[in-house]
Short mmCIF file of C-alpha atoms in Angstrom, two decimals:
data_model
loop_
_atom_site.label_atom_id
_atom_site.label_comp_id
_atom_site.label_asym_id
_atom_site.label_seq_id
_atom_site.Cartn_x
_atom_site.Cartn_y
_atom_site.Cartn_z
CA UNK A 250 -18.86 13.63 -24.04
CA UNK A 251 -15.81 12.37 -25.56
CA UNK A 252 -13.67 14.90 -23.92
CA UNK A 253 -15.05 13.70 -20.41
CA UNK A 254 -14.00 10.47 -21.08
CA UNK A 255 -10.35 11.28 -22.18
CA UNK A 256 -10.30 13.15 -18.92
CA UNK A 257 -11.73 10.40 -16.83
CA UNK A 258 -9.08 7.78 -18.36
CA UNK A 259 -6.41 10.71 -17.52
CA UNK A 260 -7.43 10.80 -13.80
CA UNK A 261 -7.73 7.02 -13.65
CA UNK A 262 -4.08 6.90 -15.09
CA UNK A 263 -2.91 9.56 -12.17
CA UNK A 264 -4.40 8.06 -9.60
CA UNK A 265 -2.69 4.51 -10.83
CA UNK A 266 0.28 6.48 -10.65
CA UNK A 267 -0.26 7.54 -7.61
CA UNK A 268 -1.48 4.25 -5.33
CA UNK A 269 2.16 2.10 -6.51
CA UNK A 270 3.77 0.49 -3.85
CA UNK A 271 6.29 2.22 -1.71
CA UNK A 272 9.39 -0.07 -1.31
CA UNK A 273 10.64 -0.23 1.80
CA UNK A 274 13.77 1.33 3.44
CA UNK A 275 16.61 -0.81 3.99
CA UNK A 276 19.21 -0.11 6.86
CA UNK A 277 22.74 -1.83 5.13
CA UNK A 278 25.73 -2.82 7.45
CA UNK A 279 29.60 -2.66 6.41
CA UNK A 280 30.86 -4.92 7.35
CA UNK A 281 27.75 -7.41 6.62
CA UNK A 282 27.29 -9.11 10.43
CA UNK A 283 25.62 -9.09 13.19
CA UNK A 284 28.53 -9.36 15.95
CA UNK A 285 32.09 -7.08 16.40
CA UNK A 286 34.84 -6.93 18.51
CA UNK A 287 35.75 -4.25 20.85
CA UNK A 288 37.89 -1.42 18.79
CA UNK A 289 36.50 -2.66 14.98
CA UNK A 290 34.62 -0.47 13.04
CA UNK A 291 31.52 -0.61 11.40
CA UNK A 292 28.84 1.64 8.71
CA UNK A 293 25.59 1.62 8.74
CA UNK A 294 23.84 3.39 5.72
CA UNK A 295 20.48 4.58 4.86
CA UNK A 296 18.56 6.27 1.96
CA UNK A 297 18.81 10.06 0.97
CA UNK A 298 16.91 11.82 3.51
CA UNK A 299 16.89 8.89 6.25
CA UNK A 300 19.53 9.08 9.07
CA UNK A 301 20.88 6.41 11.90
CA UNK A 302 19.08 6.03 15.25
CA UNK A 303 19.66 3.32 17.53
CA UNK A 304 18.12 2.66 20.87
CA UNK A 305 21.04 0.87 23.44
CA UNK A 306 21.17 -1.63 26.08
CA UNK A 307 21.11 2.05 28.29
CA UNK A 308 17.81 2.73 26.59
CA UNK A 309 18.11 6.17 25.33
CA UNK A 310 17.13 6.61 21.82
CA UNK A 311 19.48 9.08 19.57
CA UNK A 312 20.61 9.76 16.56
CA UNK A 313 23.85 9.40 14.65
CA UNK A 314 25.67 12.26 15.63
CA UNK A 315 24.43 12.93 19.23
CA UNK A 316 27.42 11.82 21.09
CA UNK A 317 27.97 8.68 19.05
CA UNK A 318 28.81 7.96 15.55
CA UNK A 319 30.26 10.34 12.66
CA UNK A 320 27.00 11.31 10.55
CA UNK A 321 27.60 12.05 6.70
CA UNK A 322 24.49 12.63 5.84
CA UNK A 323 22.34 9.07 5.62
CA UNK A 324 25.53 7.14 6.36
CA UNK A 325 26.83 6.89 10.20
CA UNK A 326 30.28 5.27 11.08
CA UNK A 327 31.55 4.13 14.38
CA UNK A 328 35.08 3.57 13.85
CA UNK A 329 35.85 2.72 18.03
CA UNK A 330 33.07 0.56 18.94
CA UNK A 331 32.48 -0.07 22.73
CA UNK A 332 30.45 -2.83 24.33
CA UNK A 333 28.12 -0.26 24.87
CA UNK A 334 27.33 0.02 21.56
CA UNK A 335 25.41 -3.19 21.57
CA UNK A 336 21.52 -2.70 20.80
CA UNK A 337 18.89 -1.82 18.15
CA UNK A 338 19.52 0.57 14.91
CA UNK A 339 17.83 1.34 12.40
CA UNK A 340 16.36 4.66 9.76
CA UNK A 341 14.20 7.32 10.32
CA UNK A 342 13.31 9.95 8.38
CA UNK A 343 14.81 13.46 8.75
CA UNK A 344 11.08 14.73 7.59
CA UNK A 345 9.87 14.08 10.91
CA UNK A 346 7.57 11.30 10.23
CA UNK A 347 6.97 8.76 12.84
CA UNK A 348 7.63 5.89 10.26
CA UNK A 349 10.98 3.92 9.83
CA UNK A 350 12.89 0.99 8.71
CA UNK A 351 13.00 -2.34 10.34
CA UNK A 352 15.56 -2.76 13.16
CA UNK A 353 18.48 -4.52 13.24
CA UNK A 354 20.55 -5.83 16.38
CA UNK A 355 24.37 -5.29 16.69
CA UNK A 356 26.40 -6.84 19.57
CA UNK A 357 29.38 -5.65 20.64
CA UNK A 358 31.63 -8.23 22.14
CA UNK A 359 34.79 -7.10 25.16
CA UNK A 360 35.66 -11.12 24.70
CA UNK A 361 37.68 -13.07 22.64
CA UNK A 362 34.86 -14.78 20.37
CA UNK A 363 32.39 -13.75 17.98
CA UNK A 364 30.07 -14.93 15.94
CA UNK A 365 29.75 -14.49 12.12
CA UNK A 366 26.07 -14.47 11.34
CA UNK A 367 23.81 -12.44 8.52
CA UNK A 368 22.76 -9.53 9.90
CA UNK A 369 19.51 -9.11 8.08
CA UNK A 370 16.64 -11.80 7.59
CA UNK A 371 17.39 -14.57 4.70
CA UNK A 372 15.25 -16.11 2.49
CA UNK A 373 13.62 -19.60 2.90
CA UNK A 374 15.56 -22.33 0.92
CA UNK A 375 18.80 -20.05 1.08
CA UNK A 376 22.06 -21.46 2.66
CA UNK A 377 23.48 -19.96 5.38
CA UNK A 378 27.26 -19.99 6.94
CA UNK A 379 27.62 -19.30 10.28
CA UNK A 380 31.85 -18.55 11.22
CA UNK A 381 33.07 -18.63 14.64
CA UNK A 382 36.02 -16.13 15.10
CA UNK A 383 38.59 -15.88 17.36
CA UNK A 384 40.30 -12.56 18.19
CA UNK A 385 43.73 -14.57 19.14
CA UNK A 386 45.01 -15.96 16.63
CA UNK A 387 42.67 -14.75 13.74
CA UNK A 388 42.47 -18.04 11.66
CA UNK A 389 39.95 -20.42 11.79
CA UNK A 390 39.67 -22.60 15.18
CA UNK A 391 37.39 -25.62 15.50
CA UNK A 392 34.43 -24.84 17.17
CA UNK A 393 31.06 -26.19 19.00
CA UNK A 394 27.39 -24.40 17.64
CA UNK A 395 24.37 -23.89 19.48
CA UNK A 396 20.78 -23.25 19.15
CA UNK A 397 18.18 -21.20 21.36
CA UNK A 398 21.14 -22.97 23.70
CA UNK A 399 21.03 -26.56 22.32
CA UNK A 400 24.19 -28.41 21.00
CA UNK A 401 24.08 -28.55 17.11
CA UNK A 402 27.37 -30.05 16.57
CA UNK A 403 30.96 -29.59 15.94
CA UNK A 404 33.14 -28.03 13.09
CA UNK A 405 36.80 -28.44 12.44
CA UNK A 406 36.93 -25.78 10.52
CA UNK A 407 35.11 -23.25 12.73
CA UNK A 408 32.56 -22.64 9.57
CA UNK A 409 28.74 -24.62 9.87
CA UNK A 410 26.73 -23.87 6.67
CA UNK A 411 23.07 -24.37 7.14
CA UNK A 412 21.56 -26.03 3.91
CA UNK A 413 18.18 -25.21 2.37
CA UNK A 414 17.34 -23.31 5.80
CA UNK A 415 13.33 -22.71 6.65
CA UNK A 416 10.93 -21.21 9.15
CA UNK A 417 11.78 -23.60 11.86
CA UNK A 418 15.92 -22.84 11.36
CA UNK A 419 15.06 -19.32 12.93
CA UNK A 420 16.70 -19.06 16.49
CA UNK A 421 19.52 -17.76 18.94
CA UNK A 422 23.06 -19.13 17.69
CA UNK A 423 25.76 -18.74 19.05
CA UNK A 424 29.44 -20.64 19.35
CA UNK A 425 32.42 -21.61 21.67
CA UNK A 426 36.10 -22.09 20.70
CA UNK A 427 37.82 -24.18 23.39
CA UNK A 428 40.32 -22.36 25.29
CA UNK A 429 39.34 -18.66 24.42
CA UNK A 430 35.81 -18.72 25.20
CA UNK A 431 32.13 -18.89 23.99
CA UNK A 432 30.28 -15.54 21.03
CA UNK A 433 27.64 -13.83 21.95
CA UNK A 434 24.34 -14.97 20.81
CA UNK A 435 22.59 -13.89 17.80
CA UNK A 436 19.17 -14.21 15.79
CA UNK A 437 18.85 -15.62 12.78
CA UNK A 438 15.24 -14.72 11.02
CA UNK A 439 14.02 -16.66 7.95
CA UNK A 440 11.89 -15.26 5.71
CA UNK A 441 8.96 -17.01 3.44
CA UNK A 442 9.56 -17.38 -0.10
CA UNK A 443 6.89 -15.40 -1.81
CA UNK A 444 4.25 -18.24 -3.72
CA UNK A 445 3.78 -17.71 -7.72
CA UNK A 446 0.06 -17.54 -7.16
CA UNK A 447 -0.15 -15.45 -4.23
CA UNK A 448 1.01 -12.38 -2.94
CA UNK A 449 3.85 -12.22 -0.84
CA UNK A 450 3.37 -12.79 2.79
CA UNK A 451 3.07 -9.82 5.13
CA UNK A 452 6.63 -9.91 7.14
CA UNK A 453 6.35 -10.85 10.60
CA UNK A 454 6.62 -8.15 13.17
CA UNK A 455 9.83 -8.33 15.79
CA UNK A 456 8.98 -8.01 19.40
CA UNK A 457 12.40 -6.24 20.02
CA UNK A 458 11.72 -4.20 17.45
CA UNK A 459 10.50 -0.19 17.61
CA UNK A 460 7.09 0.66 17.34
CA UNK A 461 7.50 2.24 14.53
CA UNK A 462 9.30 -0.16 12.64
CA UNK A 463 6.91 -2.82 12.74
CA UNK A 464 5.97 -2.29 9.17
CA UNK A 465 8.61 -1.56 6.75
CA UNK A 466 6.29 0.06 4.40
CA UNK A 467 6.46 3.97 4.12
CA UNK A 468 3.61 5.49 2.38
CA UNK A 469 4.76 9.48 2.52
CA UNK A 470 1.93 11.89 3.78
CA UNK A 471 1.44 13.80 0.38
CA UNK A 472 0.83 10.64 -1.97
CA UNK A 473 -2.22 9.96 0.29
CA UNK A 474 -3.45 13.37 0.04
CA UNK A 475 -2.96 13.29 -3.89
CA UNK A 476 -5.14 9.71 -3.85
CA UNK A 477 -7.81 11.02 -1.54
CA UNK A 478 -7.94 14.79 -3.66
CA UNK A 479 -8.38 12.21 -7.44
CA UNK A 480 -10.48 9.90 -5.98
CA UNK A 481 -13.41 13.02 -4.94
CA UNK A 482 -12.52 14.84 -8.09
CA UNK A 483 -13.42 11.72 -10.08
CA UNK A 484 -16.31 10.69 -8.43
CA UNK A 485 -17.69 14.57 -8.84
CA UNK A 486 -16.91 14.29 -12.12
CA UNK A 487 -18.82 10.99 -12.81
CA UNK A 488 -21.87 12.32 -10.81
CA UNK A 489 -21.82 15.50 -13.22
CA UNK A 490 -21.70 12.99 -16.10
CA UNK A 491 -24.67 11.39 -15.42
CA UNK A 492 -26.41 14.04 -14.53
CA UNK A 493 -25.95 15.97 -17.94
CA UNK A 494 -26.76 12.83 -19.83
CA UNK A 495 -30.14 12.22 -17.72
CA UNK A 496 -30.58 16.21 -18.76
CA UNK A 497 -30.50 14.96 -22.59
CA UNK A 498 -32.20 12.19 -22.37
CA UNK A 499 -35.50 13.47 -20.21
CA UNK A 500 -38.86 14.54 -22.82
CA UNK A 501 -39.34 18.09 -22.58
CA UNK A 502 -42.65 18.37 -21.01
CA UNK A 503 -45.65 20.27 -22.62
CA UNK A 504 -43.85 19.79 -26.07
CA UNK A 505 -45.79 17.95 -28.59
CA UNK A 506 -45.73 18.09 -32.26
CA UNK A 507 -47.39 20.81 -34.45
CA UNK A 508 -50.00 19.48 -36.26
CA UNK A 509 -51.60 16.95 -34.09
CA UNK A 510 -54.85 17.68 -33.21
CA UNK A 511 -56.92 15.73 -30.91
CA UNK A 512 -60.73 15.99 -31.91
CA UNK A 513 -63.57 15.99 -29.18
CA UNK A 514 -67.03 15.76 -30.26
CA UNK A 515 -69.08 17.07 -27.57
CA UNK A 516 -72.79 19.18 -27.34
CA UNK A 517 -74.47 17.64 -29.75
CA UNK A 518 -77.77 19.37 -30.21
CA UNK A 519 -80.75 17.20 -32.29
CA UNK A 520 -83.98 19.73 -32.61
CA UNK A 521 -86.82 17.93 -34.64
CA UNK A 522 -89.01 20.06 -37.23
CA UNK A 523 -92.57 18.79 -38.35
CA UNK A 524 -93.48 17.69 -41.31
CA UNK A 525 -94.16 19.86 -44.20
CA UNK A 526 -95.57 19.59 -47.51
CA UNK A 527 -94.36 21.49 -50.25
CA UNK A 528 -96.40 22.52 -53.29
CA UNK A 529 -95.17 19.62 -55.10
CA UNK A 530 -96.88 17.73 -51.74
CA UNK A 531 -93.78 16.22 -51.46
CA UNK A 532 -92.46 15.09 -47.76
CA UNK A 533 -89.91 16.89 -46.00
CA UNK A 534 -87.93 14.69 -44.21
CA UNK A 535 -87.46 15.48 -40.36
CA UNK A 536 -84.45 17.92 -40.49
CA UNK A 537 -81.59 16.73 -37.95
CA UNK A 538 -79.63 19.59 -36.60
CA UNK A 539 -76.02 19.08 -35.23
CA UNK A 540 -74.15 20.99 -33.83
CA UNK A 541 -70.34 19.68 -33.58
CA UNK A 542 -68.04 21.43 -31.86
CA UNK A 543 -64.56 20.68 -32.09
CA UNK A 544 -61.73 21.06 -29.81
CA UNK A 545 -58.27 21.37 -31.28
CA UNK A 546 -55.32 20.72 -28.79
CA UNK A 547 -52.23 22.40 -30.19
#
């Protein structure tokens, strides 16, 4: 019994092993933005054994490599990009599997003005800097800010940080430099800061984004098959636990100790004699005859 239950804690201790989160894969930009000129460059990197695929404002969905990009493995680089390079990217793995990374959204601009913007989602209560860029001269230009299209105000130094930013801060932003023209718009998504007494938030799902990058959790095929295989093998093995110690613990039937006997008394015979004298004339009792019979149960 005590080597079952070494084996039981072993197969609990697997199958901990086994069931730990996956983290999810992350699709990192070089340059760190959302928005590039014409002719710049960019680098978009994934984990070992994830590559690049993108689906463009043409709506064909490749991967690095296939007519676009330089693929080195899980990095892709687009040193020339074209305005036709604007759309959605993000990881896939090379396995095959129908599960990816979340998707990110890189515009391409053929103007003069950009916007500098985090590409990827920021946390709640983080500040953010938003830079409007010129192409023409290349410093800083004062420059107007807008939201999902709304005036936000105006910055002489073509920099507007966003303090402290939360849930309702997410939105379309986008910016104008007088006399050279007006970025391209993009999204900025907040994320919740995860509570100290309760589990992190599920992330919210992006309408633009892939089916199969709504989740950004990648549990790979064989650690469910190793969970499922340890969860029947330690049930069976519980079962067969229980089993032998019901065996041990049931009385064997029919067994009772040696020695015990169990006494019956049973035809019991009474015969009456008449009286007789002897020669001393004295009586003779009435002789009682019995006849026990006894039963011994072994």
């Amino acid at each position: 019994m005590e080597g079952t239950s070494h084996c039981l804690i072993f197969l609990i201790f697997l199958l901990s092993c086994s069931t730990d989160p996956v983290l999810p894969v992350r699709l990192t930009v070089s340059p760190s933005r959302s928005q590039f000129f014409e002719d710049e460059s960019v680098t978009l990197t994934c984990e070992d054994g994830w590559t690049v695929r993108r689906n463009t404002t043409r709506g064909n969905i490749t991967q690095c490599g296939d007519q676009w990009g330089e693929d080195d493995g899980s990095s892709c680089s687009l040193i020339y990009l074209l305005p036709l390079d604007t759309g959605l990217y993000w990881c896939e793995s090379m396995s095959g599997s129908s599960s990816s990374s979340s998707s990110i959204q890189l515009s391409v601009s053929g103007g003069s003005v950009i916007l500098q913007s985090p590409v990827l989602p920021v946390m709640e209560g983080d500040d953010v800097t938003l830079s409007c860029r010129a192409k023409n001269p290349t410093h800083n230009l004062p420059a107007a800010f807008y939201k999902d299209g709304s005036f936000i105000g105006d910055e002489t130094t073509g920099n507007k940080t966003l303090n402290s930013v939360k849930k309702s801060d997410e939105g379309l932003y986008k910016c104008n430099v007088k006399g050279h023209g007006e970025s391209p718009s993009s999204r900025i998504s907040v994320k919740e800061k995860p509570s100290t007494t309760s589990g992190p938030p599920p992330s919210p799902s992006s309408p633009s984004s892939p089916p199969s990058s709504q989740s950004g959790l990648f549990i790979p095929l064989s650690s469910v098959i190793v969970v499922v295989f340890l969860l029947v093998l330690l049930v069976l093995l519980v079962l067969l636990v229980l089993l032998v110690r019901r065996r041990l613990q049931r009385k064997p039937e029919g067994n009772q100790d040696v020695g015990e006997e169990s006494i019956t008394y049973s035809d019991i015979n009474v015969s009456h004699h008449p009286r007789q004298k002897n020669k001393s004339n004295e009586d003779i009792f009435t002789v009682a005859v019995f006849s026990l019979k006894f039963r011994t149960n072994q």
